Amino acid sequence: MVPEDQIERAAEAIVRARYPIALTGAGMSVESGIPPFRGPGGLWTKYGEPPMNGFQIFMSNPRKGWEDRIKPRYEELWGPLRAAKPNPGHYALAELEKIGALRFLITQNVDDLHRQAGSQALAEIHGNFKLIRCLECNARFPEKEISLEVLPPACPRCKGLLKSDTVSFGEPIPTDVMRQCADHSARADLVIVAGTSATVYPAAGFALEVKERGGRLIEVNLYESEITTICDHSLRGTSAETLPKLAKAVSQRRKESLS
Ligand SMILES: [Zn+2]
């Protein structure tokens, strides 16, 4: 449980910030029942690590890449993702956006849960497992809109090569997503870092850049992480428990300042 006064001080920082953004990672997914990739019970521990050059393998034979993707084994891998529901932490971030206290959200998660919770100003830096992306024009399509009768499928807009939106190892982050993240983090003066140790680049770089410019960092994490020492506020708790309290405190302060 995070002490009340720590929540209040962090809420005050958010209310005072000109352009608060958030960065979220796997910890939030785990709290929604999605197994982590690595470690005991991890998906990759069970099924094997994906190859580090997965993107190059896909590009060398996209048809085989698609054939592999629609195998039943893959469905078992994505099953927990399909079954997962947003937790109170996801809803709290969507609420902060709605009341104007959060301008943008960068997530490393591919599970679609921030969208399901209602976040709209959102960049999914590693993609979204429910979407298919065109490697030529970057258009995204829901899976069900793409016919898999002929593999590999072609983009309905430009006939370019389609791939799952999730970013493979060895694949560059899509340029449109990178641009959005760079634009918003350049304006940000506060970052809420939730459920991530913020050590995975490029996402971590956006938070560190804001700090270097004199911005503030609020960490919401059960455990100390490598960025704890540079955080202005370290809220030691789960996202599902801590973010709703934070959102409530922010909402309360904004109401008081308006009345
Ligand atoms: Zn296209």
XYZ file of C-alpha atoms and ligand atoms in Angstrom:
260
model
C 0.000 0.000 0.000
C 1.366 3.387 -0.981
C 1.138 5.972 1.832
C -1.552 8.587 1.256
C 0.836 11.552 1.465
C 3.001 10.107 -1.329
C -0.071 9.792 -3.553
C -1.048 13.382 -2.731
C 2.404 14.778 -3.555
C 2.517 12.910 -6.870
C -1.009 14.112 -7.694
C 0.068 17.687 -6.973
C 2.985 17.306 -9.416
C 0.605 16.041 -12.124
C -1.830 18.916 -11.570
C 1.021 21.434 -11.817
C 2.529 19.877 -14.943
C 1.915 21.582 -18.272
C 2.147 18.449 -20.374
C 2.029 15.163 -18.428
C 2.479 11.916 -20.340
C 2.760 8.260 -19.283
C 4.916 5.296 -20.207
C 3.634 1.796 -19.431
C 5.040 -1.698 -19.709
C 4.600 -5.407 -19.026
C 3.808 -5.011 -15.315
C 0.386 -3.659 -16.252
C -0.296 -6.635 -18.540
C 0.763 -9.103 -15.857
C -1.779 -7.502 -13.510
C -4.436 -8.340 -16.120
C -3.437 -12.008 -16.035
C -1.166 -12.018 -19.090
C 1.947 -14.124 -18.502
C 5.235 -12.235 -18.902
C 7.505 -13.182 -21.796
C 10.489 -14.199 -19.691
C 10.964 -15.794 -16.274
C 9.040 -18.632 -14.589
C 5.730 -19.270 -16.377
C 6.799 -16.888 -19.137
C 5.551 -17.419 -22.682
C 9.011 -17.570 -24.148
C 10.239 -19.785 -21.320
C 7.554 -22.254 -22.386
C 7.627 -21.849 -26.155
C 11.207 -20.754 -26.724
C 12.595 -17.287 -27.378
C 11.704 -15.867 -30.766
C 14.735 -15.509 -33.032
C 16.587 -12.205 -32.621
C 16.393 -11.704 -36.390
C 12.675 -12.555 -36.637
C 11.996 -9.627 -38.956
C 14.733 -10.625 -41.394
C 13.423 -14.211 -41.400
C 9.914 -12.916 -42.143
C 11.164 -10.675 -44.956
C 13.146 -13.505 -46.538
C 9.940 -15.562 -46.852
C 6.759 -13.644 -45.913
C 4.517 -16.475 -47.043
C 6.135 -18.892 -44.602
C 5.987 -16.221 -41.906
C 2.217 -16.009 -42.376
C 1.801 -19.787 -42.523
C 3.627 -20.070 -39.192
C 1.527 -17.296 -37.691
C -1.791 -19.033 -38.294
C -0.672 -22.374 -36.846
C -2.636 -23.572 -33.764
C 0.483 -23.288 -31.595
C 0.402 -19.565 -32.183
C -3.209 -19.357 -31.139
C -2.255 -20.974 -27.832
C 0.433 -18.356 -27.445
C -1.997 -15.474 -28.054
C -4.878 -17.052 -26.099
C -4.105 -15.326 -22.759
C -3.873 -12.000 -24.608
C -7.291 -12.461 -26.194
C -8.846 -13.401 -22.845
C -7.343 -10.488 -20.882
C -9.384 -7.502 -19.710
C -8.198 -4.028 -18.707
C -7.521 -3.645 -14.967
C -8.302 -0.560 -12.815
C -4.860 0.853 -13.683
C -5.731 0.945 -17.396
C -9.036 2.660 -16.628
C -7.329 5.195 -14.350
C -4.989 6.317 -17.158
C -7.954 6.619 -19.547
C -9.744 8.710 -16.902
C -6.726 11.006 -16.490
C -6.738 11.573 -20.252
C -10.461 12.287 -20.220
C -10.165 15.012 -17.565
C -7.208 16.588 -19.386
C -4.573 15.507 -16.855
C -2.732 13.192 -19.223
C -1.802 14.332 -22.731
C -0.293 11.191 -24.190
C 0.442 7.560 -23.358
C 3.328 5.505 -24.716
C 2.980 1.775 -24.077
C 5.352 -1.093 -24.678
C 2.435 -3.516 -24.377
C 0.870 -5.154 -27.425
C -2.242 -6.413 -25.607
C -4.766 -3.746 -26.735
C -5.868 -3.167 -23.091
C -5.243 0.602 -23.051
C -7.537 0.958 -26.082
C -10.158 -1.254 -24.489
C -10.029 0.925 -21.365
C -10.638 4.032 -23.473
C -7.224 5.682 -23.909
C -7.116 7.526 -27.234
C -3.946 9.629 -27.252
C -1.866 6.489 -27.425
C 1.250 5.114 -29.129
C 1.765 1.350 -29.018
C 5.480 1.360 -29.572
C 5.731 -2.418 -30.045
C 2.478 -2.634 -32.000
C -0.930 -4.157 -31.239
C -1.469 -7.913 -31.539
C -4.989 -7.428 -32.932
C -3.821 -5.368 -35.888
C -2.198 -6.053 -39.227
C 0.185 -3.378 -40.570
C 1.269 -2.524 -44.103
C 5.052 -2.339 -44.323
C 4.758 0.133 -47.230
C 2.161 2.714 -46.140
C 1.899 1.944 -42.353
C -1.906 1.579 -42.553
C -3.326 -0.662 -39.801
C -6.239 -3.045 -40.239
C -8.197 -5.204 -37.768
C -7.288 -8.871 -38.369
C -10.790 -9.786 -39.427
C -10.702 -7.305 -42.314
C -7.815 -9.105 -43.946
C -8.439 -12.259 -45.972
C -5.804 -14.938 -45.422
C -6.883 -17.059 -48.366
C -3.817 -16.013 -50.308
C -0.585 -15.720 -48.340
C 1.052 -13.359 -47.816
C -1.932 -10.966 -47.870
C -1.574 -7.608 -49.648
C -2.534 -4.155 -48.352
C -6.089 -3.222 -49.435
C -4.878 0.365 -49.953
C -1.519 0.114 -51.677
C -0.949 -3.621 -52.344
C 2.118 -3.490 -50.076
C 3.266 -6.414 -47.942
C 1.253 -6.933 -44.749
C 2.672 -8.125 -41.430
C 1.374 -8.411 -37.888
C 1.519 -4.969 -36.245
C 3.536 -6.381 -33.324
C 7.139 -5.353 -33.833
C 9.416 -8.360 -34.363
C 12.974 -8.619 -33.163
C 15.188 -6.899 -35.712
C 12.286 -4.787 -37.009
C 12.490 -1.004 -36.787
C 9.740 0.699 -34.751
C 7.275 2.076 -37.340
C 8.248 5.638 -38.273
C 4.793 7.123 -37.580
C 4.815 5.778 -34.007
C 8.368 6.990 -33.381
C 7.461 10.466 -34.619
C 4.414 10.667 -32.333
C 6.444 9.570 -29.305
C 9.224 12.044 -30.087
C 6.755 14.923 -30.596
C 4.866 14.342 -27.354
C 7.894 13.599 -25.183
C 9.553 16.764 -26.510
C 6.630 18.745 -25.073
C 6.312 16.735 -21.850
C 7.406 18.038 -18.450
C 6.265 15.008 -16.442
C 6.168 11.270 -17.093
C 4.220 8.667 -15.116
C 6.211 5.452 -15.558
C 3.990 2.475 -14.679
C 4.720 -1.242 -14.704
C 8.053 -0.937 -16.430
C 11.632 -0.627 -15.291
C 12.044 1.784 -18.238
C 15.171 0.050 -19.441
C 13.855 -1.105 -22.820
C 14.807 1.301 -25.603
C 13.557 3.292 -27.384
C 10.660 3.726 -24.916
C 12.963 4.342 -21.925
C 14.772 7.081 -23.819
C 11.632 9.220 -23.988
C 11.253 9.234 -20.194
C 14.947 9.875 -19.577
C 14.955 12.724 -22.080
C 12.132 14.475 -20.205
C 14.054 14.079 -16.944
C 17.237 15.473 -18.490
C 15.347 18.572 -19.572
C 14.293 19.154 -15.958
C 10.943 17.351 -16.073
C 9.593 15.133 -13.342
C 9.283 11.368 -13.173
C 6.657 9.479 -11.168
C 7.346 5.765 -10.895
C 4.541 3.304 -10.129
C 6.128 -0.075 -9.597
C 5.983 -2.850 -7.012
C 9.748 -3.084 -7.043
C 12.684 -0.737 -7.150
C 13.997 -0.407 -10.670
C 17.018 1.011 -12.404
C 15.316 4.398 -12.711
C 14.172 4.624 -9.085
C 17.123 6.805 -8.097
C 16.248 9.465 -10.676
C 12.485 9.459 -9.992
C 10.958 12.401 -8.112
C 8.144 10.216 -6.802
C 8.403 6.444 -6.348
C 5.029 4.887 -5.584
C 5.761 1.354 -4.475
C 2.595 -0.559 -5.392
C 0.727 -2.236 -8.224
C -0.666 -0.171 -11.078
C -4.144 -1.599 -10.512
C -4.169 -0.317 -6.945
C -2.051 2.837 -7.180
C -3.128 4.488 -10.449
C -6.831 4.736 -9.472
C -5.840 6.440 -6.202
C -3.601 8.801 -8.098
C -6.333 9.572 -10.657
C -8.817 10.218 -7.874
C -6.433 12.581 -6.078
C -5.700 14.444 -9.332
C -9.401 14.747 -10.142
C -10.137 16.066 -6.647
C -7.419 18.727 -6.859
C -8.547 19.884 -10.279
C -12.103 20.255 -9.008
C -10.898 22.268 -6.006
C -8.800 24.547 -8.183
C -11.783 25.217 -10.476
C -14.254 25.978 -7.703
Zn -0.357 -0.157 -47.710
